Amino acid sequence: MSVFKLLDRIKVPYKDKTLIRQAFVHASYVNESKEQLEDNERLEFMGDAVLQILVSKRLYSHEDHLNEGEMTLYRAKLVCEEALMNYSLQLGLNEFLLLGMGEEKNGGRKRASIIADLFESFIGAVYLDTGLESVEKILDIVLEEEMANLEALSITDYKTKLQEYIQSDSRRSVSYEVKNVTGPSNAPVFEVLVKVDGLVFGQGSGTSKKRAEQKAAQDAFKKLVK
C-alpha cells in the first residue's frame, strides 16, 4: 500500500504528491541518492508547530475544562517522542520511509527518533498541501484513545509504582503476559495481563506492548491500594 492509498482510506485529500513524498525522505537517503532531493527536516519543523497548536486547541476545548497546568502536562505527553512514534506506527508510516542503505541496515526504520520525526514531517506536508482540516482528520484517528483517557497520561510510570508496592513484600512477584494481539501488522492492538504471584490482578490494551503493560499495571495498582 502506498501513502496515497492510506490517505484515500482515511479520507484525507491531497494535491501535491511531490510534497507528500518529501515527508518520507530521510537525510540519509538524500546523502546516498544521485537524485536532487530535499529531505523532510523542514517539513518536520512545520509539523511540530502545527501539532503544538492543534493539540493545544483540543485540550483547551476538552469537556473537563482543564487548567493551564493540566493542559501543559497533557500536551507534553501527547507530543513527546514516544507518542509521535506510536502515531506513526499506528498509521504504518514507517513502511513508506526512504532511508539510506546504512541507516536501513542499522535499524533506522524502527528507531524511535526517526519514526517520531516522520510523523511531524507527514503532518507538516499534509498541512501545507490541504490545510488544518486535513490534519484534524489524522489527529481524530491517532488521538482518539489518548483524548478519551487523559487521566492515564498524568501517571509517569504505573509499572514502577506497582513494582515498588509489591516489593514491600519481598515474597511477591509481578509478571506481564500478552493475552492477545489484534489488528493489522502495521497497527496492532495489544491486550496484556499483569499477574501477582501468578494470579491475574489487572489487564489493559494499547497500540504498543509498553502502553498496554502500563494500563494493565494501572488497573492492578488501583485494585491493590484500595
Short mmCIF file of C-alpha atoms in Angstrom, two decimals:
data_model
loop_
_atom_site.label_atom_id
_atom_site.label_comp_id
_atom_site.label_asym_id
_atom_site.label_seq_id
_atom_site.Cartn_x
_atom_site.Cartn_y
_atom_site.Cartn_z
CA MET A 1 0.00 0.00 0.00
CA SER A 2 1.28 3.48 -0.87
CA VAL A 3 0.91 6.54 1.35
CA PHE A 4 -1.69 7.84 -1.11
CA LYS A 5 -3.81 4.72 -0.64
CA LEU A 6 -3.54 5.34 3.10
CA LEU A 7 -4.72 8.93 2.65
CA ASP A 8 -7.60 7.72 0.47
CA ARG A 9 -8.57 5.17 3.10
CA ILE A 10 -8.70 7.72 5.92
CA LYS A 11 -10.37 10.27 3.62
CA VAL A 12 -7.60 12.88 3.73
CA PRO A 13 -7.32 14.78 0.42
CA TYR A 14 -4.02 15.60 -1.32
CA LYS A 15 -2.98 17.75 -4.26
CA ASP A 16 0.81 17.92 -4.35
CA LYS A 17 2.13 14.36 -4.40
CA THR A 18 5.72 15.58 -4.55
CA LEU A 19 5.29 17.44 -1.27
CA ILE A 20 3.69 14.43 0.41
CA ARG A 21 6.50 12.15 -0.80
CA GLN A 22 9.10 14.57 0.56
CA ALA A 23 7.78 13.94 4.06
CA PHE A 24 9.20 10.42 3.81
CA VAL A 25 12.69 11.32 2.54
CA HIS A 26 15.21 10.92 5.35
CA ALA A 27 18.50 12.83 5.19
CA SER A 28 20.44 9.56 4.90
CA TYR A 29 18.58 8.75 1.67
CA VAL A 30 19.40 12.16 0.19
CA ASN A 31 23.07 11.71 1.05
CA GLU A 32 23.26 8.41 -0.83
CA SER A 33 20.98 9.31 -3.75
CA LYS A 34 22.05 10.66 -7.12
CA GLU A 35 18.71 12.46 -7.44
CA GLN A 36 18.29 16.10 -6.50
CA LEU A 37 16.05 15.60 -3.47
CA GLU A 38 15.21 17.60 -0.36
CA ASP A 39 14.91 15.74 2.93
CA ASN A 40 11.97 16.02 5.33
CA GLU A 41 13.59 18.18 8.03
CA ARG A 42 11.91 21.45 7.03
CA LEU A 43 8.55 19.69 6.94
CA GLU A 44 9.31 18.26 10.38
CA PHE A 45 9.74 21.81 11.70
CA MET A 46 6.38 22.81 10.24
CA GLY A 47 4.64 19.70 11.55
CA ASP A 48 5.92 20.31 15.07
CA ALA A 49 4.34 23.79 15.10
CA VAL A 50 1.03 22.52 13.69
CA LEU A 51 0.83 19.72 16.26
CA GLN A 52 1.51 22.12 19.13
CA ILE A 53 -1.37 24.41 18.18
CA LEU A 54 -3.90 21.70 17.28
CA VAL A 55 -3.21 19.57 20.35
CA SER A 56 -3.41 22.72 22.50
CA LYS A 57 -6.76 23.56 20.89
CA ARG A 58 -8.16 20.11 21.66
CA LEU A 59 -7.05 20.30 25.27
CA TYR A 60 -8.46 23.83 25.66
CA SER A 61 -11.82 22.64 24.31
CA HIS A 62 -11.91 19.47 26.44
CA GLU A 63 -15.16 18.90 28.31
CA ASP A 64 -13.33 18.73 31.66
CA HIS A 65 -12.29 22.40 31.35
CA LEU A 66 -8.63 21.64 32.09
CA ASN A 67 -6.49 24.21 33.88
CA GLU A 68 -3.19 25.55 32.49
CA GLY A 69 -1.06 23.07 34.41
CA GLU A 70 -3.12 20.09 33.24
CA MET A 71 -3.07 21.26 29.63
CA THR A 72 0.71 21.74 29.73
CA LEU A 73 1.23 18.26 31.19
CA TYR A 74 -1.08 16.51 28.76
CA ARG A 75 0.30 18.34 25.73
CA ALA A 76 3.82 17.30 26.66
CA LYS A 77 2.69 13.69 26.89
CA LEU A 78 0.72 13.82 23.63
CA VAL A 79 3.58 15.22 21.53
CA CYS A 80 6.58 13.51 23.16
CA GLU A 81 8.85 11.27 21.08
CA GLU A 82 7.22 8.03 22.24
CA ALA A 83 3.74 9.32 21.45
CA LEU A 84 4.72 10.56 17.99
CA MET A 85 6.42 7.24 17.26
CA ASN A 86 3.24 5.38 18.22
CA TYR A 87 1.14 7.60 15.94
CA SER A 88 3.47 6.80 13.04
CA LEU A 89 3.28 3.08 13.73
CA GLN A 90 -0.47 3.22 14.16
CA LEU A 91 -0.77 4.59 10.62
CA GLY A 92 2.05 2.43 9.26
CA LEU A 93 4.02 5.46 8.04
CA ASN A 94 7.40 3.82 8.58
CA GLU A 95 6.62 1.43 5.72
CA PHE A 96 6.90 4.33 3.27
CA LEU A 97 10.08 5.86 4.72
CA LEU A 98 13.04 6.31 2.34
CA LEU A 99 16.31 5.60 4.17
CA GLY A 100 19.92 5.33 3.10
CA MET A 101 21.34 1.80 2.99
CA GLY A 102 23.48 2.37 6.06
CA GLU A 103 20.59 3.72 8.13
CA GLU A 104 18.37 0.88 6.92
CA LYS A 105 20.91 -1.74 7.98
CA ASN A 106 21.31 -0.07 11.38
CA GLY A 107 17.59 -0.40 12.11
CA GLY A 108 16.57 3.15 11.26
CA ARG A 109 13.10 2.07 10.17
CA LYS A 110 12.38 1.07 13.77
CA ARG A 111 14.32 3.84 15.53
CA ALA A 112 12.05 5.92 17.77
CA SER A 113 13.58 9.30 16.92
CA ILE A 114 13.33 8.76 13.16
CA ILE A 115 9.77 7.43 13.28
CA ALA A 116 8.66 10.25 15.59
CA ASP A 117 10.21 12.88 13.30
CA LEU A 118 8.47 11.20 10.38
CA PHE A 119 5.06 11.82 11.90
CA GLU A 120 5.88 15.51 12.28
CA SER A 121 7.08 15.81 8.68
CA PHE A 122 3.96 13.98 7.47
CA ILE A 123 1.74 16.40 9.40
CA GLY A 124 3.72 19.34 8.03
CA ALA A 125 3.27 18.14 4.45
CA VAL A 126 -0.45 17.49 4.84
CA TYR A 127 -0.94 20.92 6.40
CA LEU A 128 0.92 22.73 3.61
CA ASP A 129 -0.89 20.71 0.96
CA THR A 130 -4.54 20.82 2.07
CA GLY A 131 -4.68 22.67 5.39
CA LEU A 132 -5.64 22.24 9.02
CA GLU A 133 -8.87 20.37 8.36
CA SER A 134 -6.92 17.52 6.78
CA VAL A 135 -4.55 17.37 9.76
CA GLU A 136 -7.54 17.30 12.11
CA LYS A 137 -8.79 14.13 10.37
CA ILE A 138 -5.47 12.43 11.08
CA LEU A 139 -5.48 13.55 14.71
CA ASP A 140 -9.04 12.26 15.10
CA ILE A 141 -7.60 8.81 14.42
CA VAL A 142 -4.34 8.80 16.35
CA LEU A 143 -5.54 10.78 19.39
CA GLU A 144 -8.86 9.03 19.92
CA GLU A 145 -7.63 6.67 22.64
CA GLU A 146 -5.50 9.27 24.42
CA MET A 147 -8.14 12.01 24.47
CA ALA A 148 -10.67 9.53 25.84
CA ASN A 149 -8.37 8.65 28.74
CA LEU A 150 -6.34 11.75 29.58
CA GLU A 151 -6.03 10.81 33.25
CA ALA A 152 -3.76 7.89 32.38
CA LEU A 153 -1.28 10.31 30.77
CA SER A 154 -0.65 12.06 34.06
CA ILE A 155 0.94 8.96 35.56
CA THR A 156 4.56 8.72 34.54
CA ASP A 157 5.09 5.02 35.19
CA TYR A 158 2.47 2.71 36.72
CA LYS A 159 4.72 -0.31 36.20
CA THR A 160 7.28 1.22 38.55
CA LYS A 161 4.58 2.19 41.07
CA LEU A 162 3.20 -1.36 41.04
CA GLN A 163 6.66 -2.91 41.36
CA GLU A 164 7.54 -0.67 44.31
CA TYR A 165 4.25 -1.51 46.01
CA ILE A 166 4.73 -5.26 45.52
CA GLN A 167 8.39 -5.13 46.63
CA SER A 168 7.24 -4.00 50.07
CA ASP A 169 6.55 -7.72 50.45
CA SER A 170 9.66 -9.43 49.03
CA ARG A 171 7.88 -12.76 48.68
CA ARG A 172 5.60 -11.48 45.91
CA SER A 173 6.45 -11.23 42.20
CA VAL A 174 5.00 -9.32 39.23
CA SER A 175 4.84 -10.56 35.64
CA TYR A 176 3.23 -9.40 32.38
CA GLU A 177 1.68 -11.61 29.72
CA VAL A 178 0.44 -10.70 26.25
CA LYS A 179 -3.04 -12.23 26.12
CA ASN A 180 -3.91 -11.29 22.55
CA VAL A 181 -2.81 -9.17 19.58
CA THR A 182 -5.44 -7.95 17.13
CA GLY A 183 -5.49 -5.69 14.10
CA PRO A 184 -3.15 -5.47 11.08
CA SER A 185 0.62 -5.97 11.47
CA ASN A 186 1.31 -2.26 10.92
CA ALA A 187 -1.23 -1.17 13.56
CA PRO A 188 -1.55 -3.90 16.20
CA VAL A 189 -3.55 -3.65 19.43
CA PHE A 190 -2.03 -5.50 22.38
CA GLU A 191 -4.01 -6.96 25.28
CA VAL A 192 -1.83 -7.57 28.33
CA LEU A 193 -2.44 -9.25 31.70
CA VAL A 194 -0.44 -8.41 34.82
CA LYS A 195 -0.03 -11.18 37.38
CA VAL A 196 1.00 -11.02 41.02
CA ASP A 197 2.29 -14.37 42.23
CA GLY A 198 0.75 -15.98 39.16
CA LEU A 199 -2.73 -14.57 39.76
CA VAL A 200 -4.25 -12.03 37.34
CA PHE A 201 -4.65 -8.65 39.04
CA GLY A 202 -5.15 -6.35 36.06
CA GLN A 203 -5.43 -6.05 32.32
CA GLY A 204 -5.03 -3.34 29.72
CA SER A 205 -4.83 -2.74 26.00
CA GLY A 206 -2.97 -0.29 23.78
CA THR A 207 -1.35 0.30 20.41
CA SER A 208 2.03 -0.84 21.76
CA LYS A 209 3.03 -3.58 24.19
CA LYS A 210 4.57 -0.98 26.51
CA ARG A 211 1.39 1.10 26.61
CA ALA A 212 -0.77 -1.99 27.25
CA GLU A 213 1.53 -3.03 30.11
CA GLN A 214 1.23 0.43 31.69
CA LYS A 215 -2.57 0.26 31.54
CA ALA A 216 -2.57 -3.24 33.00
CA ALA A 217 -0.28 -2.04 35.80
CA GLN A 218 -2.59 0.93 36.41
CA ASP A 219 -5.57 -1.42 36.69
CA ALA A 220 -3.75 -3.69 39.16
CA PHE A 221 -2.29 -0.82 41.22
CA LYS A 222 -5.70 0.77 41.76
CA LYS A 223 -7.16 -2.56 42.90
CA LEU A 224 -4.31 -3.31 45.29
CA VAL A 225 -4.21 0.09 47.04
CA LYS A 226 -7.96 0.32 47.73
#
